[in-house]
PDB file of C-alpha atoms in Angstrom:
ATOM      1  CA  MET A  18      36.842  -4.386 -21.059  1.00 80.00           C
ATOM      2  CA  LYS A  19      39.326  -1.516 -20.980  1.00 84.00           C
ATOM      3  CA  LYS A  20      40.282   0.280 -17.753  1.00 88.00           C
ATOM      4  CA  LYS A  21      38.612   3.481 -18.992  1.00 89.00           C
ATOM      5  CA  GLU A  22      35.339   1.592 -19.518  1.00 90.00           C
ATOM      6  CA  TRP A  23      35.417   0.180 -15.981  1.00 92.00           C
ATOM      7  CA  ILE A  24      35.920   3.726 -14.664  1.00 92.00           C
ATOM      8  CA  ILE A  25      32.876   4.971 -16.611  1.00 92.00           C
ATOM      9  CA  LEU A  26      30.736   2.141 -15.190  1.00 92.00           C
ATOM     10  CA  ALA A  27      31.960   2.901 -11.678  1.00 93.00           C
ATOM     11  CA  VAL A  28      31.023   6.579 -12.189  1.00 93.00           C
ATOM     12  CA  ILE A  29      27.498   5.591 -13.318  1.00 92.00           C
ATOM     13  CA  ALA A  30      27.040   3.291 -10.304  1.00 92.00           C
ATOM     14  CA  LEU A  31      28.396   5.975  -7.965  1.00 93.00           C
ATOM     15  CA  ALA A  32      26.079   8.608  -9.491  1.00 92.00           C
ATOM     16  CA  ALA A  33      23.102   6.278  -8.951  1.00 89.00           C
ATOM     17  CA  LEU A  34      24.102   5.723  -5.307  1.00 91.00           C
ATOM     18  CA  ILE A  35      24.508   9.481  -4.752  1.00 91.00           C
ATOM     19  CA  MET A  36      21.056  10.058  -6.305  1.00 87.00           C
ATOM     20  CA  LEU A  37      19.574   7.467  -3.914  1.00 84.00           C
ATOM     21  CA  GLY A  38      21.254   9.165  -0.943  1.00 86.00           C
ATOM     22  CA  VAL A  39      19.991  12.597  -2.007  1.00 85.00           C
ATOM     23  CA  MET A  40      16.456  11.216  -2.430  1.00 77.00           C
ATOM     24  CA  LYS A  41      16.503   9.836   1.101  1.00 76.00           C
ATOM     25  CA  MET A  42      17.512  13.266   2.433  1.00 77.00           C
ATOM     26  CA  ILE A  43      14.843  15.253   0.553  1.00 70.00           C
ATOM     27  CA  PRO A  44      11.789  15.700   2.817  1.00 63.00           C
ATOM     28  CA  LYS A  45       8.548  14.226   1.524  1.00 57.00           C
ATOM     29  CA  ASN A  46       6.091  16.476  -0.285  1.00 52.00           C
ATOM     30  CA  SER A  47       3.945  18.320   2.233  1.00 47.00           C
ATOM     31  CA  ALA A  48       1.495  20.215   0.095  1.00 45.00           C
ATOM     32  CA  GLU A  49      -1.562  21.794   1.691  1.00 46.00           C
ATOM     33  CA  ARG A  50      -4.753  19.840   1.478  1.00 45.00           C
ATOM     34  CA  ASP A  51      -7.045  20.722  -1.351  1.00 48.00           C
ATOM     35  CA  PRO A  52     -10.561  19.796  -0.167  1.00 46.00           C
ATOM     36  CA  SER A  53     -11.836  19.545  -3.717  1.00 51.00           C
ATOM     37  CA  LEU A  54      -9.313  16.799  -4.424  1.00 57.00           C
ATOM     38  CA  MET A  55      -9.200  14.924  -1.097  1.00 68.00           C
ATOM     39  CA  PRO A  56     -11.677  13.616   1.491  1.00 74.00           C
ATOM     40  CA  GLU A  57     -12.175  16.202   4.258  1.00 73.00           C
ATOM     41  CA  GLU A  58     -12.363  13.882   7.278  1.00 79.00           C
ATOM     42  CA  ASP A  59      -9.181  12.667   8.992  1.00 81.00           C
ATOM     43  CA  ALA A  60      -7.984   9.207   8.092  1.00 79.00           C
ATOM     44  CA  LYS A  61      -6.941   6.548  10.618  1.00 84.00           C
ATOM     45  CA  GLY A  62      -3.825   6.039   8.524  1.00 86.00           C
ATOM     46  CA  ILE A  63      -3.347   8.297   5.504  1.00 88.00           C
ATOM     47  CA  TRP A  64      -5.578   8.964   2.508  1.00 89.00           C
ATOM     48  CA  VAL A  65      -4.384   7.130  -0.579  1.00 90.00           C
ATOM     49  CA  ALA A  66      -5.661   7.981  -4.038  1.00 89.00           C
ATOM     50  CA  VAL A  67      -6.090   5.780  -7.085  1.00 90.00           C
ATOM     51  CA  VAL A  68      -5.506   8.020 -10.110  1.00 86.00           C
ATOM     52  CA  ASN A  69      -6.641   6.999 -13.586  1.00 84.00           C
ATOM     53  CA  ARG A  70      -6.259   9.313 -16.584  1.00 77.00           C
ATOM     54  CA  ASN A  71      -5.338  12.190 -14.252  1.00 75.00           C
ATOM     55  CA  LYS A  72      -8.524  11.792 -12.195  1.00 82.00           C
ATOM     56  CA  ALA A  73      -8.757  10.364  -8.674  1.00 84.00           C
ATOM     57  CA  ILE A  74     -11.199   7.486  -9.106  1.00 88.00           C
ATOM     58  CA  LEU A  75     -10.941   6.226  -5.511  1.00 88.00           C
ATOM     59  CA  TYR A  76      -9.689   7.401  -2.115  1.00 89.00           C
ATOM     60  CA  PHE A  77      -9.058   4.867   0.624  1.00 90.00           C
ATOM     61  CA  ASP A  78      -7.888   5.055   4.217  1.00 89.00           C
ATOM     62  CA  SER A  79      -4.675   3.070   4.738  1.00 89.00           C
ATOM     63  CA  GLY A  80      -5.689   2.525   8.386  1.00 88.00           C
ATOM     64  CA  ILE A  81      -8.775   0.494   7.468  1.00 89.00           C
ATOM     65  CA  ASP A  82      -8.207  -3.047   6.208  1.00 90.00           C
ATOM     66  CA  ALA A  83     -10.301  -3.602   3.099  1.00 90.00           C
ATOM     67  CA  GLU A  84     -10.316  -4.607  -0.551  1.00 92.00           C
ATOM     68  CA  TYR A  85     -11.290  -2.267  -3.371  1.00 92.00           C
ATOM     69  CA  GLN A  86     -12.087  -2.894  -7.007  1.00 91.00           C
ATOM     70  CA  VAL A  87     -11.277  -0.297  -9.662  1.00 90.00           C
ATOM     71  CA  THR A  88     -11.381  -0.381 -13.445  1.00 89.00           C
ATOM     72  CA  GLY A  89      -8.487   0.917 -15.521  1.00 85.00           C
ATOM     73  CA  ASN A  90      -7.967   1.327 -19.255  1.00 80.00           C
ATOM     74  CA  VAL A  91      -7.665  -2.383 -20.031  1.00 80.00           C
ATOM     75  CA  SER A  92      -8.788  -4.393 -16.992  1.00 84.00           C
ATOM     76  CA  ASP A  93     -10.160  -4.486 -13.441  1.00 88.00           C
ATOM     77  CA  MET A  94      -7.789  -4.178 -10.516  1.00 91.00           C
ATOM     78  CA  THR A  95      -8.231  -5.374  -6.924  1.00 92.00           C
ATOM     79  CA  ILE A  96      -6.404  -3.342  -4.284  1.00 92.00           C
ATOM     80  CA  GLU A  97      -5.881  -4.839  -0.826  1.00 93.00           C
ATOM     81  CA  VAL A  98      -5.245  -2.696   2.257  1.00 92.00           C
ATOM     82  CA  ALA A  99      -3.934  -4.306   5.455  1.00 91.00           C
ATOM     83  CA  ASP A 100      -1.868  -3.134   8.451  1.00 89.00           C
ATOM     84  CA  GLY A 101      -1.333   0.351   7.033  1.00 89.00           C
ATOM     85  CA  ARG A 102       0.022  -1.008   3.741  1.00 91.00           C
ATOM     86  CA  TRP A 103      -1.561  -1.512   0.341  1.00 92.00           C
ATOM     87  CA  ARG A 104      -0.871  -3.618  -2.748  1.00 91.00           C
ATOM     88  CA  VAL A 105      -2.377  -4.675  -6.052  1.00 91.00           C
ATOM     89  CA  LYS A 106      -3.831  -8.092  -5.248  1.00 90.00           C
ATOM     90  CA  GLU A 107      -5.235  -8.935  -8.654  1.00 89.00           C
ATOM     91  CA  VAL A 108      -4.978  -7.377 -12.103  1.00 87.00           C
ATOM     92  CA  GLU A 109      -5.754  -8.822 -15.492  1.00 82.00           C
ATOM     93  CA  CYS A 110      -3.323  -6.852 -17.631  1.00 75.00           C
ATOM     94  CA  TYR A 111      -0.366  -8.570 -19.346  1.00 66.00           C
ATOM     95  CA  ASP A 112       2.332  -6.773 -17.441  1.00 68.00           C
ATOM     96  CA  PHE A 113       1.886  -7.435 -13.682  1.00 72.00           C
ATOM     97  CA  THR A 114       4.573  -4.873 -12.758  1.00 75.00           C
ATOM     98  CA  CYS A 115       2.131  -3.245 -10.327  1.00 82.00           C
ATOM     99  CA  LYS A 116       1.305  -6.606  -8.743  1.00 82.00           C
ATOM    100  CA  ASN A 117       4.989  -7.527  -8.525  1.00 75.00           C
ATOM    101  CA  MET A 118       5.739  -4.311  -6.628  1.00 78.00           C
ATOM    102  CA  GLY A 119       4.085  -5.964  -3.620  1.00 82.00           C
ATOM    103  CA  TRP A 120       3.174  -4.129  -0.442  1.00 87.00           C
ATOM    104  CA  VAL A 121       3.719  -0.384  -0.294  1.00 87.00           C
ATOM    105  CA  ASP A 122       3.315   1.996   2.653  1.00 86.00           C
ATOM    106  CA  GLU A 123       3.516   5.743   3.200  1.00 81.00           C
ATOM    107  CA  GLU A 124       7.327   5.592   3.485  1.00 77.00           C
ATOM    108  CA  ALA A 125       7.677   4.074   0.004  1.00 76.00           C
ATOM    109  CA  ILE A 126       9.659   6.173  -2.443  1.00 69.00           C
ATOM    110  CA  LEU A 127       7.731   5.000  -5.489  1.00 73.00           C
ATOM    111  CA  PRO A 128       3.993   4.840  -6.015  1.00 80.00           C
ATOM    112  CA  ILE A 129       2.389   1.736  -7.517  1.00 86.00           C
ATOM    113  CA  ILE A 130       2.107   2.365 -11.262  1.00 83.00           C
ATOM    114  CA  CYS A 131       0.194   0.247 -13.761  1.00 84.00           C
ATOM    115  CA  LEU A 132       1.052   1.497 -17.239  1.00 78.00           C
ATOM    116  CA  PRO A 133      -1.438  -0.589 -19.277  1.00 78.00           C
ATOM    117  CA  ASN A 134      -4.295   0.575 -17.033  1.00 83.00           C
ATOM    118  CA  ASP A 135      -2.856   4.094 -16.635  1.00 81.00           C
ATOM    119  CA  ILE A 136      -3.346   3.824 -12.873  1.00 86.00           C
ATOM    120  CA  VAL A 137      -1.143   5.354 -10.178  1.00 86.00           C
ATOM    121  CA  ILE A 138      -1.756   4.490  -6.515  1.00 89.00           C
ATOM    122  CA  VAL A 139      -0.166   7.205  -4.446  1.00 86.00           C
ATOM    123  CA  ASP A 140      -0.753   9.117  -1.226  1.00 85.00           C
ATOM    124  CA  ALA A 141      -3.575  11.639  -1.655  1.00 83.00           C
ATOM    125  CA  GLU A 142      -1.401  14.727  -1.154  1.00 78.00           C
ATOM    126  CA  THR A 143       0.941  13.739  -3.957  1.00 77.00           C
ATOM    127  CA  ALA A 144      -2.077  12.778  -6.073  1.00 77.00           C
ATOM    128  CA  ALA A 145      -3.588  16.250  -5.456  1.00 74.00           C
ATOM    129  CA  ASN A 146      -0.387  17.810  -6.793  1.00 69.00           C
ATOM    130  CA  MET A 147      -0.376  15.491  -9.810  1.00 68.00           C
ATOM    131  CA  ILE A 148      -3.951  16.343 -10.687  1.00 66.00           C
ATOM    132  CA  SER A 149      -3.619  20.068 -10.057  1.00 55.00           C
ATOM    133  CA  GLU A 150      -0.374  20.220 -12.057  1.00 51.00           C
ATOM    134  CA  VAL A 151      -2.089  18.610 -15.005  1.00 46.00           C
ATOM    135  CA  ASN A 152      -5.059  20.949 -14.634  1.00 45.00           C
ATOM    136  CA  ASP A 153      -2.752  23.985 -14.471  1.00 43.00           C
ATOM    137  CA  GLY A 154      -1.244  22.870 -17.750  1.00 37.00           C
ATOM    138  CA  ASN A 155      -4.622  22.808 -19.495  1.00 35.00           C
TER     139      ASN A 155
ATOM    140  CA  MET B   6      25.832 -11.169 -54.977  1.00 57.00           C
ATOM    141  CA  GLY B   7      22.264 -12.462 -55.239  1.00 74.00           C
ATOM    142  CA  ILE B   8      22.854 -15.208 -52.687  1.00 77.00           C
ATOM    143  CA  GLU B   9      24.594 -12.730 -50.364  1.00 81.00           C
ATOM    144  CA  ARG B  10      21.620 -10.346 -50.556  1.00 85.00           C
ATOM    145  CA  THR B  11      19.149 -13.168 -49.903  1.00 89.00           C
ATOM    146  CA  ARG B  12      21.222 -14.383 -46.967  1.00 87.00           C
ATOM    147  CA  ARG B  13      21.173 -10.888 -45.430  1.00 88.00           C
ATOM    148  CA  PHE B  14      17.383 -10.694 -45.804  1.00 90.00           C
ATOM    149  CA  VAL B  15      16.989 -14.106 -44.195  1.00 93.00           C
ATOM    150  CA  TYR B  16      19.217 -13.082 -41.282  1.00 92.00           C
ATOM    151  CA  LEU B  17      17.295  -9.811 -40.904  1.00 93.00           C
ATOM    152  CA  ALA B  18      13.974 -11.666 -40.830  1.00 95.00           C
ATOM    153  CA  LEU B  19      15.317 -14.190 -38.313  1.00 94.00           C
ATOM    154  CA  PHE B  20      16.751 -11.532 -36.019  1.00 95.00           C
ATOM    155  CA  SER B  21      13.522  -9.519 -36.179  1.00 95.00           C
ATOM    156  CA  ALA B  22      11.484 -12.619 -35.306  1.00 96.00           C
ATOM    157  CA  MET B  23      13.823 -13.495 -32.436  1.00 95.00           C
ATOM    158  CA  ALA B  24      13.701  -9.957 -31.037  1.00 95.00           C
ATOM    159  CA  ILE B  25       9.880  -9.918 -31.174  1.00 95.00           C
ATOM    160  CA  VAL B  26       9.564 -13.333 -29.518  1.00 95.00           C
ATOM    161  CA  LEU B  27      12.122 -12.532 -26.792  1.00 93.00           C
ATOM    162  CA  SER B  28      10.470  -9.189 -26.116  1.00 91.00           C
ATOM    163  CA  MET B  29       7.045 -10.835 -25.752  1.00 89.00           C
ATOM    164  CA  ILE B  30       8.337 -13.735 -23.627  1.00 90.00           C
ATOM    165  CA  GLU B  31      10.043 -11.278 -21.309  1.00 87.00           C
ATOM    166  CA  SER B  32       7.033  -9.017 -20.877  1.00 82.00           C
ATOM    167  CA  ILE B  33       4.468 -11.824 -20.500  1.00 80.00           C
ATOM    168  CA  TYR B  34       6.288 -14.677 -18.725  1.00 82.00           C
ATOM    169  CA  ILE B  35       9.452 -13.334 -17.094  1.00 81.00           C
ATOM    170  CA  GLY B  36       8.663  -9.801 -15.942  1.00 72.00           C
ATOM    171  CA  PRO B  37      10.926  -7.713 -13.718  1.00 75.00           C
ATOM    172  CA  VAL B  38      13.809  -9.635 -12.138  1.00 78.00           C
ATOM    173  CA  PHE B  39      14.397  -7.104  -9.410  1.00 74.00           C
ATOM    174  CA  PHE B  40      12.076  -4.228  -8.542  1.00 69.00           C
ATOM    175  CA  MET B  41      11.247  -2.832 -12.024  1.00 74.00           C
ATOM    176  CA  VAL B  42      14.454  -4.040 -13.678  1.00 81.00           C
ATOM    177  CA  ARG B  43      14.079  -6.415 -16.610  1.00 85.00           C
ATOM    178  CA  ILE B  44      16.828  -8.462 -18.256  1.00 89.00           C
ATOM    179  CA  GLY B  45      16.401  -6.905 -21.707  1.00 88.00           C
ATOM    180  CA  LEU B  46      16.607 -10.156 -23.678  1.00 91.00           C
ATOM    181  CA  ALA B  47      15.825  -8.393 -26.955  1.00 92.00           C
ATOM    182  CA  ASN B  48      18.952  -6.250 -26.457  1.00 92.00           C
ATOM    183  CA  ILE B  49      20.992  -9.410 -27.094  1.00 94.00           C
ATOM    184  CA  VAL B  50      19.511  -9.560 -30.599  1.00 94.00           C
ATOM    185  CA  ALA B  51      20.243  -5.858 -31.177  1.00 94.00           C
ATOM    186  CA  LEU B  52      23.886  -6.376 -30.176  1.00 93.00           C
ATOM    187  CA  VAL B  53      24.232  -9.463 -32.360  1.00 93.00           C
ATOM    188  CA  THR B  54      22.530  -7.735 -35.312  1.00 93.00           C
ATOM    189  CA  VAL B  55      24.832  -4.708 -35.221  1.00 92.00           C
ATOM    190  CA  LYS B  56      27.885  -6.973 -35.212  1.00 90.00           C
ATOM    191  CA  ILE B  57      26.625  -9.450 -37.836  1.00 90.00           C
ATOM    192  CA  LEU B  58      24.681  -7.209 -40.235  1.00 90.00           C
ATOM    193  CA  GLY B  59      25.336  -3.566 -39.356  1.00 90.00           C
ATOM    194  CA  VAL B  60      23.757  -0.423 -37.940  1.00 91.00           C
ATOM    195  CA  LYS B  61      20.934   0.018 -40.470  1.00 92.00           C
ATOM    196  CA  GLU B  62      19.705  -3.525 -39.926  1.00 92.00           C
ATOM    197  CA  MET B  63      19.887  -3.127 -36.128  1.00 93.00           C
ATOM    198  CA  ILE B  64      17.582  -0.086 -36.388  1.00 94.00           C
ATOM    199  CA  ILE B  65      15.120  -2.098 -38.528  1.00 95.00           C
ATOM    200  CA  VAL B  66      15.151  -5.000 -36.024  1.00 95.00           C
ATOM    201  CA  ASN B  67      14.578  -2.653 -33.077  1.00 94.00           C
ATOM    202  CA  ILE B  68      11.706  -0.807 -34.774  1.00 94.00           C
ATOM    203  CA  MET B  69      10.099  -4.117 -35.817  1.00 94.00           C
ATOM    204  CA  ARG B  70      10.429  -5.424 -32.279  1.00 93.00           C
ATOM    205  CA  VAL B  71       8.675  -2.440 -30.686  1.00 93.00           C
ATOM    206  CA  VAL B  72       5.941  -2.069 -33.307  1.00 94.00           C
ATOM    207  CA  ILE B  73       5.069  -5.748 -33.794  1.00 94.00           C
ATOM    208  CA  SER B  74       5.338  -6.865 -30.152  1.00 90.00           C
ATOM    209  CA  THR B  75       3.053  -4.024 -28.971  1.00 87.00           C
ATOM    210  CA  LEU B  76       0.736  -4.618 -31.932  1.00 89.00           C
ATOM    211  CA  MET B  77       0.444  -8.322 -31.012  1.00 88.00           C
ATOM    212  CA  ARG B  78      -0.363  -7.422 -27.395  1.00 81.00           C
ATOM    213  CA  GLY B  79      -2.958  -4.883 -28.503  1.00 78.00           C
ATOM    214  CA  MET B  80      -0.942  -1.988 -27.054  1.00 76.00           C
ATOM    215  CA  ILE B  81       0.121  -0.189 -30.241  1.00 83.00           C
ATOM    216  CA  PHE B  82       0.396   3.607 -29.728  1.00 81.00           C
ATOM    217  CA  SER B  83      -0.510   3.196 -26.034  1.00 76.00           C
ATOM    218  CA  SER B  84       1.698   4.532 -23.220  1.00 76.00           C
ATOM    219  CA  THR B  85       3.529   1.171 -23.199  1.00 79.00           C
ATOM    220  CA  PHE B  86       4.395   1.591 -26.874  1.00 87.00           C
ATOM    221  CA  TRP B  87       5.856   5.076 -26.432  1.00 87.00           C
ATOM    222  CA  ILE B  88       7.796   4.087 -23.314  1.00 87.00           C
ATOM    223  CA  SER B  89       9.198   1.067 -25.097  1.00 89.00           C
ATOM    224  CA  LEU B  90      10.062   3.204 -28.129  1.00 92.00           C
ATOM    225  CA  GLY B  91      11.783   5.790 -25.904  1.00 92.00           C
ATOM    226  CA  GLY B  92      14.023   3.114 -24.405  1.00 92.00           C
ATOM    227  CA  VAL B  93      14.807   1.477 -27.721  1.00 93.00           C
ATOM    228  CA  ALA B  94      15.497   4.799 -29.491  1.00 94.00           C
ATOM    229  CA  LEU B  95      18.018   5.968 -26.891  1.00 94.00           C
ATOM    230  CA  SER B  96      19.692   2.557 -26.593  1.00 93.00           C
ATOM    231  CA  SER B  97      19.971   2.323 -30.396  1.00 93.00           C
ATOM    232  CA  ILE B  98      21.619   5.761 -30.580  1.00 94.00           C
ATOM    233  CA  VAL B  99      24.058   4.743 -27.855  1.00 93.00           C
ATOM    234  CA  LEU B 100      24.771   1.438 -29.603  1.00 91.00           C
ATOM    235  CA  ILE B 101      25.614   3.274 -32.840  1.00 92.00           C
ATOM    236  CA  LEU B 102      27.919   5.704 -30.987  1.00 93.00           C
ATOM    237  CA  MET B 103      29.640   2.874 -29.103  1.00 91.00           C
ATOM    238  CA  GLU B 104      30.078   0.914 -32.330  1.00 89.00           C
ATOM    239  CA  LYS B 105      31.699   3.941 -34.005  1.00 90.00           C
ATOM    240  CA  ALA B 106      33.914   4.548 -30.951  1.00 90.00           C
ATOM    241  CA  GLY B 107      35.102   0.930 -31.079  1.00 89.00           C
ATOM    242  CA  SER B 108      34.072   0.101 -27.515  1.00 90.00           C
ATOM    243  CA  SER B 109      34.162  -3.454 -26.213  1.00 92.00           C
ATOM    244  CA  LEU B 110      31.033  -5.592 -26.562  1.00 92.00           C
ATOM    245  CA  MET B 111      30.539  -5.858 -22.805  1.00 93.00           C
ATOM    246  CA  PHE B 112      30.813  -2.099 -22.226  1.00 93.00           C
ATOM    247  CA  THR B 113      28.491  -1.417 -25.170  1.00 93.00           C
ATOM    248  CA  SER B 114      25.949  -3.837 -23.710  1.00 94.00           C
ATOM    249  CA  VAL B 115      26.012  -2.231 -20.257  1.00 94.00           C
ATOM    250  CA  ILE B 116      25.806   1.349 -21.571  1.00 94.00           C
ATOM    251  CA  MET B 117      23.014   0.294 -23.929  1.00 94.00           C
ATOM    252  CA  SER B 118      21.099  -1.197 -21.006  1.00 93.00           C
ATOM    253  CA  VAL B 119      21.583   2.006 -18.994  1.00 93.00           C
ATOM    254  CA  ALA B 120      20.453   4.119 -21.979  1.00 94.00           C
ATOM    255  CA  HIS B 121      17.351   1.939 -22.370  1.00 93.00           C
ATOM    256  CA  SER B 122      16.356   2.655 -18.767  1.00 91.00           C
ATOM    257  CA  VAL B 123      17.062   6.381 -19.096  1.00 92.00           C
ATOM    258  CA  GLY B 124      15.009   6.587 -22.313  1.00 93.00           C
ATOM    259  CA  GLN B 125      12.051   4.860 -20.678  1.00 89.00           C
ATOM    260  CA  VAL B 126      12.169   7.091 -17.596  1.00 88.00           C
ATOM    261  CA  ILE B 127      12.246  10.244 -19.763  1.00 89.00           C
ATOM    262  CA  VAL B 128       9.080   9.129 -21.584  1.00 88.00           C
ATOM    263  CA  VAL B 129       7.358   8.121 -18.301  1.00 82.00           C
ATOM    264  CA  CYS B 130       8.147  11.587 -16.865  1.00 82.00           C
ATOM    265  CA  PHE B 131       6.465  13.163 -19.895  1.00 80.00           C
ATOM    266  CA  PHE B 132       3.445  10.858 -19.623  1.00 74.00           C
ATOM    267  CA  TYR B 133       2.750  11.542 -15.969  1.00 67.00           C
ATOM    268  CA  MET B 134       3.975  15.161 -16.035  1.00 64.00           C
ATOM    269  CA  GLN B 135       5.833  14.318 -12.856  1.00 63.00           C
ATOM    270  CA  ALA B 136       9.587  14.852 -12.632  1.00 65.00           C
ATOM    271  CA  GLY B 137       9.327  12.862  -9.381  1.00 66.00           C
ATOM    272  CA  VAL B 138       8.916   9.673 -11.385  1.00 70.00           C
ATOM    273  CA  ALA B 139      12.630  10.068 -12.127  1.00 76.00           C
ATOM    274  CA  ALA B 140      13.134   8.808  -8.537  1.00 77.00           C
ATOM    275  CA  ILE B 141      13.026   5.357 -10.104  1.00 80.00           C
ATOM    276  CA  LEU B 142      16.147   6.125 -12.193  1.00 86.00           C
ATOM    277  CA  PRO B 143      18.867   5.283  -9.611  1.00 87.00           C
ATOM    278  CA  TYR B 144      17.295   1.858  -9.018  1.00 86.00           C
ATOM    279  CA  LEU B 145      17.098   1.240 -12.757  1.00 88.00           C
ATOM    280  CA  LEU B 146      20.681   2.422 -13.292  1.00 90.00           C
ATOM    281  CA  LEU B 147      22.002   0.096 -10.599  1.00 90.00           C
ATOM    282  CA  GLY B 148      19.929  -2.791 -11.969  1.00 91.00           C
ATOM    283  CA  SER B 149      20.902  -2.070 -15.589  1.00 92.00           C
ATOM    284  CA  ILE B 150      24.606  -2.691 -14.978  1.00 93.00           C
ATOM    285  CA  PRO B 151      24.354  -6.425 -14.052  1.00 93.00           C
ATOM    286  CA  MET B 152      21.631  -6.927 -16.675  1.00 93.00           C
ATOM    287  CA  GLY B 153      23.897  -5.304 -19.290  1.00 93.00           C
ATOM    288  CA  PHE B 154      26.687  -7.720 -18.371  1.00 94.00           C
ATOM    289  CA  LEU B 155      24.263 -10.638 -18.656  1.00 94.00           C
ATOM    290  CA  THR B 156      23.088  -9.628 -22.143  1.00 94.00           C
ATOM    291  CA  GLY B 157      26.682  -8.840 -23.153  1.00 94.00           C
ATOM    292  CA  ILE B 158      27.922 -12.291 -22.116  1.00 95.00           C
ATOM    293  CA  THR B 159      25.053 -13.947 -23.988  1.00 95.00           C
ATOM    294  CA  ALA B 160      25.692 -11.833 -27.097  1.00 94.00           C
ATOM    295  CA  ARG B 161      29.391 -12.779 -26.982  1.00 94.00           C
ATOM    296  CA  LEU B 162      28.500 -16.477 -26.802  1.00 94.00           C
ATOM    297  CA  VAL B 163      26.171 -16.090 -29.794  1.00 93.00           C
ATOM    298  CA  LEU B 164      28.690 -14.066 -31.830  1.00 92.00           C
ATOM    299  CA  ALA B 165      31.363 -16.716 -31.297  1.00 91.00           C
ATOM    300  CA  ARG B 166      29.112 -19.100 -33.216  1.00 90.00           C
ATOM    301  CA  ILE B 167      27.957 -16.943 -36.185  1.00 84.00           C
ATOM    302  CA  LYS B 168      29.975 -15.597 -39.107  1.00 75.00           C
ATOM    303  CA  PRO B 169      29.721 -11.789 -39.499  1.00 69.00           C
ATOM    304  CA  LEU B 170      28.068 -11.093 -42.859  1.00 68.00           C
ATOM    305  CA  LYS B 171      29.148  -7.455 -42.995  1.00 59.00           C
ATOM    306  CA  LYS B 172      32.812  -8.539 -43.077  1.00 51.00           C
ATOM    307  CA  GLN B 173      32.140 -10.992 -45.911  1.00 52.00           C
ATOM    308  CA  ARG B 174      30.872  -8.108 -48.034  1.00 49.00           C
ATOM    309  CA  GLU B 175      33.930  -5.921 -47.439  1.00 44.00           C
TER     310      GLU B 175
END
């Protein structure tokens, strides 16, 4: 590889690192609660939404250890909640990216996304914004 | 001329088959190596095809790989198909540009891998109408660089063992 090519790769890597740093500094989304899109009572942990086809199909409290079953576009999915964290325990799609993401908590930068099932598991406030943004666009 | 034409068709069919099989093996059995970063095994075939056969054939192989592998998994025209197509389209454009610019194979492989990730993220952002999904991009960019080197090294090993047909024609 030429020297110029190494420089370009270094610039790309540096840009990615700067983007990561900036993301860490940006405060998390703190949208106001929309009661039509979120449970009204206070959660022990935080409310987490399971969004399928731009609709919240399940809300769960991250402070209560439990297992939930939801159905996506192609298969069922089992979500496990324990110690304030949540993960996809079982899914029958071909991809398993969501399952491989492992445990996620409220500090996680990325939500759990299952593309084949079109399911996003994300904190309820972010989910409310996702749903309302889609609705605004309609 | 007839034999040459037949040989090119045979190579094209073989490369298409290899790209489809590698793509399916990677998505079903291997999965992400780190976080959401995949190796991009089928990119090896794209790199080899562009060097052995040429740009037009590389585009055919890439289109075949996306269409047939998603068709065989029952995901044709689903979100997975469009995301895959987004990645392949951008990486193919970059591969053509790099080929015309005369870049080294290793650099082409890494930039192609980066372009693949960027293309996929752009389509995901459109699907979920969430620019925030782009938060995944820095992780993918950092992961794409070593994966690009890996595919580049493999492509170089393969190319050292196959005669380039496009040079025979010239």
